[in-house]
Coordinates of C-alpha atoms in Angstrom, one line a residue:
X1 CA -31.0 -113.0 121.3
X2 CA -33.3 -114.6 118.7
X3 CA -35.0 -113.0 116.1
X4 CA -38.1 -114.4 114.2
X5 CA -40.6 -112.3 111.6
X6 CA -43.5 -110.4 112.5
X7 CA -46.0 -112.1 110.4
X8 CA -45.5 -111.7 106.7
X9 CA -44.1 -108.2 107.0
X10 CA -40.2 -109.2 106.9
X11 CA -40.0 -107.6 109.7
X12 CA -37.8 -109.2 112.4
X13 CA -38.2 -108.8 116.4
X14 CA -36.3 -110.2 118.8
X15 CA -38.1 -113.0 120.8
X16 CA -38.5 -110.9 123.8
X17 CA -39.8 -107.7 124.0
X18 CA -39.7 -105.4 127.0
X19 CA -43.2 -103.9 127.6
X20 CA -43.6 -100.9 129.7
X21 CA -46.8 -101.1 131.7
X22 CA -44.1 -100.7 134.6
X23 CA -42.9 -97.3 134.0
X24 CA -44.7 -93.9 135.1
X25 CA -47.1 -95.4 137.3
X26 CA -49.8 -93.0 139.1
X27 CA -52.7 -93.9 141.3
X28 CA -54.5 -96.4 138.9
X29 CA -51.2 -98.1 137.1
X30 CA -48.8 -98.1 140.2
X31 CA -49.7 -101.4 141.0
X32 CA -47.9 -102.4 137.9
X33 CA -45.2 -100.1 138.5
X34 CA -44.0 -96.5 139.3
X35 CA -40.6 -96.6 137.7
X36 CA -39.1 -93.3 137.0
X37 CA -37.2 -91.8 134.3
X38 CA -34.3 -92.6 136.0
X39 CA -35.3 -96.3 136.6
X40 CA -36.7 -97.1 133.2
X41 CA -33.7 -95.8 131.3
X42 CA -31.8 -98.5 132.7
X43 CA -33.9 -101.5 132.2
X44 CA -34.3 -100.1 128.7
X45 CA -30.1 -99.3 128.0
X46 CA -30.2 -103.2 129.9
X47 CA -32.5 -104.8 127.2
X48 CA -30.6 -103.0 124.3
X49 CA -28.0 -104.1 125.2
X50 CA -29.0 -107.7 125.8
X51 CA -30.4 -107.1 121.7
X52 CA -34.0 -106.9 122.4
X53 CA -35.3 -104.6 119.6
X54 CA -39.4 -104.8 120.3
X55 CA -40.5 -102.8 123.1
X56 CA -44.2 -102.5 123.5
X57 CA -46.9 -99.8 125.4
X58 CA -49.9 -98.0 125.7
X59 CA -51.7 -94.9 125.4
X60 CA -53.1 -95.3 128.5
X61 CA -50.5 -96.7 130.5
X62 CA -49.6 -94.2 133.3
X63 CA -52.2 -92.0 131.6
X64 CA -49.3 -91.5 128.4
X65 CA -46.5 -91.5 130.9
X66 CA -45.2 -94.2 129.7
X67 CA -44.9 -93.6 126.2
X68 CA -43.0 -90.4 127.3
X69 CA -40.5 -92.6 129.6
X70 CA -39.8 -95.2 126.7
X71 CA -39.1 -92.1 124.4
X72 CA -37.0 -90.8 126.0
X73 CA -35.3 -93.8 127.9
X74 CA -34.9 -94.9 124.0
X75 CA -33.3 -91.8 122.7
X76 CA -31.0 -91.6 119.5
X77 CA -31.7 -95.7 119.7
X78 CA -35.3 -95.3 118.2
X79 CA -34.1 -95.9 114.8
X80 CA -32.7 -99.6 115.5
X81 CA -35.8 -100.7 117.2
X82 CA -39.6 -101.7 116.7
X83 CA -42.0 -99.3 118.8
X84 CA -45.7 -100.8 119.2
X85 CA -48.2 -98.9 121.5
X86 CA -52.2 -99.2 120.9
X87 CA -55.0 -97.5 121.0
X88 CA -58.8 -97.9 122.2
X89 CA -58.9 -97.5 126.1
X90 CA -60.3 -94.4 128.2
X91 CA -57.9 -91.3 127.2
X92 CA -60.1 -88.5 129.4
X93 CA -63.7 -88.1 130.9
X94 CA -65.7 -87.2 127.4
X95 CA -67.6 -89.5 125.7
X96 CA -65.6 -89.8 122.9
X97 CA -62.4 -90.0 124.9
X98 CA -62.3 -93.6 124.2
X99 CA -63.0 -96.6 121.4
X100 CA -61.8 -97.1 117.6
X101 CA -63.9 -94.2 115.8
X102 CA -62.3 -92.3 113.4
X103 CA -62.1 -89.0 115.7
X104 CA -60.7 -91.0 118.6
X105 CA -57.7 -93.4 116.5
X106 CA -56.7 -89.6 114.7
X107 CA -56.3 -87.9 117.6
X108 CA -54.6 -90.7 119.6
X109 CA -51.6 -91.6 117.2
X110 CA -51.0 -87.9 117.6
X111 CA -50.8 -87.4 121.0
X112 CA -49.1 -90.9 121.0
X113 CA -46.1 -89.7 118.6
X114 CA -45.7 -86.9 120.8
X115 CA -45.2 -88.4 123.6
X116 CA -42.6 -90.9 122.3
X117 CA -40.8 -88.3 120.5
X118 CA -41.0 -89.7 117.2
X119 CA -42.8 -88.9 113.6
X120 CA -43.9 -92.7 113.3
X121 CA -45.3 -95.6 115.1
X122 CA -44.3 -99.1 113.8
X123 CA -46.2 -101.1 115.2
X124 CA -49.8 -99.6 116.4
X125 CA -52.2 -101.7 117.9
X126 CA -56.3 -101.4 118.8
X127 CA -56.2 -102.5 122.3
X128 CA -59.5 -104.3 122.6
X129 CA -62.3 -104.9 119.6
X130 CA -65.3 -101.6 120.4
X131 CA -68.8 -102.9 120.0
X132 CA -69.9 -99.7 119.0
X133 CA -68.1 -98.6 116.2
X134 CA -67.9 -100.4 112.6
X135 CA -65.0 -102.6 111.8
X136 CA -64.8 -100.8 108.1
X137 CA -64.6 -96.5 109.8
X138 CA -62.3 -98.2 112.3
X139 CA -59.9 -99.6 109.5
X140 CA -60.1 -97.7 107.2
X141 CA -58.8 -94.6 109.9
X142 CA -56.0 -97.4 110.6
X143 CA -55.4 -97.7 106.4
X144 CA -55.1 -93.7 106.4
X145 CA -52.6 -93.8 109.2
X146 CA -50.3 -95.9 107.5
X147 CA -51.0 -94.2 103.9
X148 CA -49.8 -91.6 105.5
X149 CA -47.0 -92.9 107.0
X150 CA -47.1 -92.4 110.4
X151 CA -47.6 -95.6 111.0
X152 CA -45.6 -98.7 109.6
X153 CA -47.7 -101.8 110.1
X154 CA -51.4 -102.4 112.1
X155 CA -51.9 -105.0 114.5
X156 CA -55.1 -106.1 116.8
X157 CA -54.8 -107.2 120.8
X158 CA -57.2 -109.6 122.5
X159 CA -59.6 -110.4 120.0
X160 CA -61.0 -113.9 119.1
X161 CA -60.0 -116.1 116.1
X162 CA -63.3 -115.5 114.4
X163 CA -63.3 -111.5 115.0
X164 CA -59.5 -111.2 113.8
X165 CA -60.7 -113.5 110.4
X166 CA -63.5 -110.9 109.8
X167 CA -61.5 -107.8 110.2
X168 CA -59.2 -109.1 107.4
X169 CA -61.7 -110.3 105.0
X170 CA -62.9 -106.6 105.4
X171 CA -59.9 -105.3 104.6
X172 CA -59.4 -107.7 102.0
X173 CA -62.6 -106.7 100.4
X174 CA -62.0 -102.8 100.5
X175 CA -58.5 -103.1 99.6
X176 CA -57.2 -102.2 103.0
X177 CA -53.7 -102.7 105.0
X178 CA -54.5 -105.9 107.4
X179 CA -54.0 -106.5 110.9
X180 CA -50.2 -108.0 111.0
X181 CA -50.2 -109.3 114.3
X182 CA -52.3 -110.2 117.5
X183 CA -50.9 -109.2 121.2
X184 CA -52.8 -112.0 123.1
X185 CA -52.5 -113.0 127.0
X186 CA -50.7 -116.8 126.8
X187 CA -48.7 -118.9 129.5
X188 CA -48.6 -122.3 131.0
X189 CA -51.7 -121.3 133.3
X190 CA -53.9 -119.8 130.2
X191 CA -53.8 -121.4 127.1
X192 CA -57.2 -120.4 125.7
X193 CA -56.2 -119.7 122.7
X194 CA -55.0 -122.4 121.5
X195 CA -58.6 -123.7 120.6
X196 CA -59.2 -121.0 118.2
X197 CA -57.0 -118.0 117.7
X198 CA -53.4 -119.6 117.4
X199 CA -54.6 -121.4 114.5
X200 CA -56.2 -118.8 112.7
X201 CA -52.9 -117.1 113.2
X202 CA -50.6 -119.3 111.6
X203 CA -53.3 -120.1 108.8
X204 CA -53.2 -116.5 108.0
X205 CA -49.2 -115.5 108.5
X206 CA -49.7 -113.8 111.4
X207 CA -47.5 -112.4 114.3
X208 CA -48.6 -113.9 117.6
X209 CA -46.9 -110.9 120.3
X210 CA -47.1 -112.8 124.1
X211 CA -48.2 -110.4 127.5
X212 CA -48.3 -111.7 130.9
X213 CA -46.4 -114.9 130.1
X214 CA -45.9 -115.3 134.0
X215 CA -49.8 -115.6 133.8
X216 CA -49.3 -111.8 136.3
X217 CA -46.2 -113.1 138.3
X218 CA -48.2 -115.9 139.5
X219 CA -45.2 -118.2 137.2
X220 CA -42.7 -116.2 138.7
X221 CA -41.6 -118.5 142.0
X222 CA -43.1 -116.4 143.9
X223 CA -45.9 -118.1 144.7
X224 CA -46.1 -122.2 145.5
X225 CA -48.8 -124.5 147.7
X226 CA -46.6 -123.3 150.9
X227 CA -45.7 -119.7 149.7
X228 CA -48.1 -116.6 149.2
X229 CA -46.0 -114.4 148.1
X230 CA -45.6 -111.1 150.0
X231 CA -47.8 -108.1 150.7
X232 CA -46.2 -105.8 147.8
X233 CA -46.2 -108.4 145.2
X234 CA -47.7 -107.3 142.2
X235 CA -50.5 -110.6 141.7
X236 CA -50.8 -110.4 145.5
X237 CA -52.6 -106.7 145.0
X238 CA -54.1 -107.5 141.4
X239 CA -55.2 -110.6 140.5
X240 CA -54.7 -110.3 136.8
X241 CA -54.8 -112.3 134.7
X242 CA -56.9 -115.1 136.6
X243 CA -56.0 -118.4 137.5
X244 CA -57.2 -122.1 138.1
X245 CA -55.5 -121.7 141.3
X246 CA -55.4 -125.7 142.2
X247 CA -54.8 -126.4 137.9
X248 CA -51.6 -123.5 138.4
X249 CA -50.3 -125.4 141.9
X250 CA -50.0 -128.1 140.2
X251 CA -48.6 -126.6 137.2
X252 CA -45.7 -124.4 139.5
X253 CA -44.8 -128.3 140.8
X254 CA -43.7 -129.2 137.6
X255 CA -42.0 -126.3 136.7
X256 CA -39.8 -125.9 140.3
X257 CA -38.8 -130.1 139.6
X258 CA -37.9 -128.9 135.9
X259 CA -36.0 -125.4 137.8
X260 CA -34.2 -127.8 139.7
X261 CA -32.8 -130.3 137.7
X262 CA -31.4 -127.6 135.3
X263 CA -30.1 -125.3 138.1
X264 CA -32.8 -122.2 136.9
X265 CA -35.5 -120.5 137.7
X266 CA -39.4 -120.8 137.9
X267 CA -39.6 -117.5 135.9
X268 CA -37.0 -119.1 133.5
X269 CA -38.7 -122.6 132.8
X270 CA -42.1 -120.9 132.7
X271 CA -40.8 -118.0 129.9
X272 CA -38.9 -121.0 128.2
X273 CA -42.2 -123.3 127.6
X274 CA -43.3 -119.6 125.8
X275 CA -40.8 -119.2 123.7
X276 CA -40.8 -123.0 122.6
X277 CA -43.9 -122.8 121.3
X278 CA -43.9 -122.6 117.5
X279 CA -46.8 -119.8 116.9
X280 CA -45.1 -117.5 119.5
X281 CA -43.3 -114.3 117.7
X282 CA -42.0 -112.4 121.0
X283 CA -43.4 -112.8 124.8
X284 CA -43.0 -109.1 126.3
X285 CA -41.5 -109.2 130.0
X286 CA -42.4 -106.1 132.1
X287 CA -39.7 -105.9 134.9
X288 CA -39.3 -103.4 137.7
X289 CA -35.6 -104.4 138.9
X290 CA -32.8 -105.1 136.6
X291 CA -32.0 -108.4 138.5
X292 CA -35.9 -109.3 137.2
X293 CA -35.2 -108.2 133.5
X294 CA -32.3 -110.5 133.3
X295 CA -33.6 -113.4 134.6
X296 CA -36.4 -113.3 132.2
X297 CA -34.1 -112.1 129.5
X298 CA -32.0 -115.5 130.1
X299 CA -34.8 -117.6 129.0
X300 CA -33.7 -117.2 125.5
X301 CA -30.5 -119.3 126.2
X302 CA -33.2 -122.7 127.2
X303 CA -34.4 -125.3 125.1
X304 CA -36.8 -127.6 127.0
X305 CA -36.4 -131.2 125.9
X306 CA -39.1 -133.1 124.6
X307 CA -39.9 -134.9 127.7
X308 CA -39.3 -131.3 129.6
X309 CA -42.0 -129.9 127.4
X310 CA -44.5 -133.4 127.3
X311 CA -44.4 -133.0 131.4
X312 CA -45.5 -129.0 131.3
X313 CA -47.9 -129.8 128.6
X314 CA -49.8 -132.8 130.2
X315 CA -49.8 -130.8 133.5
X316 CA -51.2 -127.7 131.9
X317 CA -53.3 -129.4 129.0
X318 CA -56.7 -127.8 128.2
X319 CA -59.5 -130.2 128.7
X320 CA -61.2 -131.7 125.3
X321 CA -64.2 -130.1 124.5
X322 CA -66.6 -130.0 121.2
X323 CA -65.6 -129.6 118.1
X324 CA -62.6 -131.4 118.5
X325 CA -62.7 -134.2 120.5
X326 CA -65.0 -136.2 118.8
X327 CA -61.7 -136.5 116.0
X328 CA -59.2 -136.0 118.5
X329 CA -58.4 -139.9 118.6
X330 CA -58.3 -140.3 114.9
X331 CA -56.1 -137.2 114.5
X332 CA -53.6 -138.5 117.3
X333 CA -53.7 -142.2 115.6
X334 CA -52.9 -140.9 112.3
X335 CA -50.0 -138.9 113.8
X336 CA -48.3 -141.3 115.6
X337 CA -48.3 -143.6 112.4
X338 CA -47.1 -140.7 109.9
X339 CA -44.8 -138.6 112.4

């Protein structure tokens, strides 16, 4: 297992994280997953053991059930590793049962900590921006948290580039811990963000955390031209995140020629083009099998040659678009004659 920093904290993860949004499951999460105490503690004893020390979750994931599996599936091992878990979505039917005020984030990281058995969070997380409360109660209840010491370091999760500049020039401003990292959705079949956000993030030191890598499972093998996939799959019932279907054929064509030639797996070649690229801190895997978790755990071994990654980057390329291909030319000119 690799390790590389979080950001500019000196923190080091390993370069895949497990995420959890399999375990506890329940009537709205079960599509993810509905693994058991039982079930989780072995792909959790599976990833120690394979060194992964980032394992990510959510308040609301299982309705807190599976912050209480990881704590427990983690044990006397939550010293040696880095728990991140966020906060923001719908906790309960009151109005105030959800968003980044003040009232909500305090009474979240406690429930939170209870639930994963611990007395701090390392790594907590808003899950999505809130259009109704103000960026400066919202961090400075996130500066208070770590003052305090329940929580070790602040990150964000699926905001833009321009919304995560803004939220550290305000905590620059009022002298305020800053956002350290940014869990973003990122694969061969969504690269969105490398328009705005990756750059902003490596301008600013930032840690760059990777869900759905498999772009849902869709990534996975599973699912070709000539194969569907089955009935129980998990993309089958939930079609999250979306895809260009005919852009992702064409994109899964590549990757099974590239499977083949090195003897792997689509899930394998797919998790590998993730890890090679340079912005990328950790990609978090979710599994419900062990057979799955080590298959995506073996990506870390696989380093895609340059014309391996040229033929899954044309293939999956975003189209130009304004501001930059009026330049794009130049820049590419004055590349290939000062490599």
């Amino acid at each position: 297992m690799k390790y590389n920093l979080l950001g500019n904290t000196g923190v080091l993860v390993s370069e895949i994280g497990l995420g959890t949004m399999t375990f506890g499951g329940g009537e709205q999460w079960g599509v993810f997953g509905s693994l058991d105490e039982k079930e989780a503690s072995v792909l959790v004893g599976q990833a120690l053991e394979a060194g992964v020390n980032f394992f990510d979750t959510s308040n609301i994931y299982a309705g807190g059930r599976s912050e209480e599996i990881l704590g427990k599936a983690l044990g006397k091992k939550r010293q040696d590793v880095i728990i991140a878990t966020k906060v923001r979505g719908r906790t309960g039917s009151g109005p105030n049962d959800i968003g980044l005020s003040r009232l909500h984030i305090i009474r979240q990281v406690e429930e939170s900590l209870k639930r994963l058995g611990t007395d701090y969070i390392d790594l907590y997380q808003i899950h999505n921006p809130d259009q109704l409360t103000d960026w400066e109660d919202t961090l400075r209840a996130l500066d208070d948290l770590v003052r305090s010491g329940k929580v070790r370091y602040i990150g964000a999760s699926n905001m833009t580039g321009w919304e995560t500049m803004k939220t550290r020039c305000i905590s620059r401003q009022l002298g305020l811990h800053e956002f350290k990292s940014s869990q973003l959705y990122y694969s061969l079949a969504g690269r969105e963000i490398e328009r705005e956000t990756i750059p902003v993030l490596k301008d600013q030191n930032m840690g760059l955390l990777v869900w759905s890598p498999l772009a849902g499972g869709f990534l996975s093998g599973k699912y070709s031209r000539s194969r569907q996939g089955s009935g129980d799959d998990r993309h089958t019932k939930f079609s999250f995140p979306p895809v260009d279907l005919d852009k992702s054929y064409g994109i899964i064509d590549v990757l099974e020629e590239i499977a083949r030639e090195r003897e792997s797996t689509v899930a394998r070649i797919a998790l590998a083009w993730v890890l090679n690229q340079p912005a990328v801190t950790s990609v978090i895997v979710g599994a419900k099998r062990p057979d799955q978790l080590q298959d995506n755990l073996a990506a870390s071994d696989i380093e895609l040659t340059k014309d391996e990654l040229a033929r899954l980057d044309e293939v999956s390329k975003l189209p130009a678009e304004y501001l930059t291909w009026p330049f794009m030319e130049e820049d590419e000119s004055i590349i290939r004659k000062h490599p």
